[in-house]
Amino acid sequence: MPIWKQAVCGSALVTAVELVAGVILNLYLGLGIWDYSGLPCNLLGQICLPFSLLWAALSVICIFVDDALRWRLFHEEKPHYRWI
């Protein structure tokens, strides 16, 4: 799978978990841990587009780190990357 698709999947997963956690912790329990209401393209103040893009960028870093650790520590096949 190309790196960009993996990054989109990672971002979608983190954003989904953030939405579920935000609805439970912030809206239902009223803890007010975070609030993205002031940021553009937000949903219920719990998720927003700028942070989803940040999660995609962090996912790319995590992909490289995870692959390097698997290669070094568990002697898996050396990773080969495709961007497209």
mmCIF file of C-alpha atoms in Angstrom:
data_model
loop_
_atom_site.group_PDB
_atom_site.id
_atom_site.type_symbol
_atom_site.label_atom_id
_atom_site.label_comp_id
_atom_site.label_asym_id
_atom_site.label_seq_id
_atom_site.Cartn_x
_atom_site.Cartn_y
_atom_site.Cartn_z
ATOM 1 C CA MET A 1 0.000 0.000 0.000
ATOM 2 C CA PRO A 2 1.427 3.423 -0.865
ATOM 3 C CA ILE A 3 2.575 5.625 2.005
ATOM 4 C CA TRP A 4 -0.102 8.252 1.378
ATOM 5 C CA LYS A 5 -2.879 5.647 1.686
ATOM 6 C CA GLN A 6 -1.383 4.340 4.923
ATOM 7 C CA ALA A 7 -1.214 7.910 6.230
ATOM 8 C CA VAL A 8 -4.861 8.519 5.346
ATOM 9 C CA CYS A 9 -5.860 5.284 7.119
ATOM 10 C CA GLY A 10 -3.824 6.266 10.178
ATOM 11 C CA SER A 11 -5.338 9.733 10.247
ATOM 12 C CA ALA A 12 -8.869 8.359 9.863
ATOM 13 C CA LEU A 13 -8.325 5.915 12.730
ATOM 14 C CA VAL A 14 -6.904 8.533 15.099
ATOM 15 C CA THR A 15 -9.608 11.051 14.163
ATOM 16 C CA ALA A 16 -12.361 8.472 14.730
ATOM 17 C CA VAL A 17 -10.961 7.546 18.143
ATOM 18 C CA GLU A 18 -10.619 11.231 18.993
ATOM 19 C CA LEU A 19 -14.264 11.851 18.051
ATOM 20 C CA VAL A 20 -15.587 8.939 20.119
ATOM 21 C CA ALA A 21 -13.401 9.855 23.096
ATOM 22 C CA GLY A 22 -14.341 13.534 22.776
ATOM 23 C CA VAL A 23 -18.059 12.847 22.660
ATOM 24 C CA ILE A 24 -17.837 10.624 25.744
ATOM 25 C CA LEU A 25 -15.307 12.604 27.800
ATOM 26 C CA ASN A 26 -16.078 16.175 26.795
ATOM 27 C CA LEU A 27 -19.729 16.255 25.798
ATOM 28 C CA TYR A 28 -21.297 13.452 27.850
ATOM 29 C CA LEU A 29 -19.151 13.610 30.993
ATOM 30 C CA GLY A 30 -18.445 17.344 30.685
ATOM 31 C CA LEU A 31 -14.709 17.081 31.384
ATOM 32 C CA GLY A 32 -13.726 19.714 28.793
ATOM 33 C CA ILE A 33 -10.346 18.157 28.010
ATOM 34 C CA TRP A 34 -10.142 19.738 24.528
ATOM 35 C CA ASP A 35 -12.265 21.998 22.381
ATOM 36 C CA TYR A 36 -11.673 22.659 18.686
ATOM 37 C CA SER A 37 -14.684 24.975 18.348
ATOM 38 C CA GLY A 38 -12.447 27.888 17.370
ATOM 39 C CA LEU A 39 -10.719 25.976 14.583
ATOM 40 C CA PRO A 40 -11.984 25.653 11.004
ATOM 41 C CA CYS A 41 -13.907 22.617 9.772
ATOM 42 C CA ASN A 42 -14.660 21.225 13.236
ATOM 43 C CA LEU A 43 -17.336 18.703 14.156
ATOM 44 C CA LEU A 44 -18.962 19.281 17.554
ATOM 45 C CA GLY A 45 -15.696 20.914 18.626
ATOM 46 C CA GLN A 46 -14.179 17.449 19.069
ATOM 47 C CA ILE A 47 -12.354 16.936 15.767
ATOM 48 C CA CYS A 48 -11.186 19.329 13.064
ATOM 49 C CA LEU A 49 -9.482 19.249 9.687
ATOM 50 C CA PRO A 50 -6.167 20.847 10.771
ATOM 51 C CA PHE A 51 -5.584 18.168 13.397
ATOM 52 C CA SER A 52 -6.646 15.399 11.013
ATOM 53 C CA LEU A 53 -3.933 16.614 8.634
ATOM 54 C CA LEU A 54 -1.468 16.649 11.519
ATOM 55 C CA TRP A 55 -2.390 13.031 12.343
ATOM 56 C CA ALA A 56 -1.675 12.105 8.703
ATOM 57 C CA ALA A 57 1.805 13.643 8.901
ATOM 58 C CA LEU A 58 2.491 11.908 12.217
ATOM 59 C CA SER A 59 1.244 8.638 10.725
ATOM 60 C CA VAL A 60 3.967 8.819 8.064
ATOM 61 C CA ILE A 61 6.607 9.167 10.775
ATOM 62 C CA CYS A 62 5.077 6.260 12.718
ATOM 63 C CA ILE A 63 5.076 4.074 9.582
ATOM 64 C CA PHE A 64 8.824 4.592 9.103
ATOM 65 C CA VAL A 65 9.613 4.034 12.794
ATOM 66 C CA ASP A 66 7.452 0.908 12.982
ATOM 67 C CA ASP A 67 9.013 -0.566 9.839
ATOM 68 C CA ALA A 68 12.535 0.189 11.056
ATOM 69 C CA LEU A 69 11.870 -1.433 14.425
ATOM 70 C CA ARG A 70 10.349 -4.526 12.813
ATOM 71 C CA TRP A 71 13.316 -4.805 10.458
ATOM 72 C CA ARG A 72 15.960 -4.325 13.159
ATOM 73 C CA LEU A 73 14.414 -6.115 16.110
ATOM 74 C CA PHE A 74 12.372 -8.886 14.512
ATOM 75 C CA HIS A 75 14.424 -9.404 11.329
ATOM 76 C CA GLU A 76 11.453 -8.891 9.070
ATOM 77 C CA GLU A 77 11.903 -8.076 5.412
ATOM 78 C CA LYS A 78 13.581 -4.733 4.755
ATOM 79 C CA PRO A 79 10.830 -2.197 4.021
ATOM 80 C CA HIS A 80 10.344 -0.830 0.516
ATOM 81 C CA TYR A 81 8.199 2.248 0.073
ATOM 82 C CA ARG A 82 5.906 3.516 -2.650
ATOM 83 C CA TRP A 83 4.501 7.029 -2.572
ATOM 84 C CA ILE A 84 2.055 6.492 -5.437
#
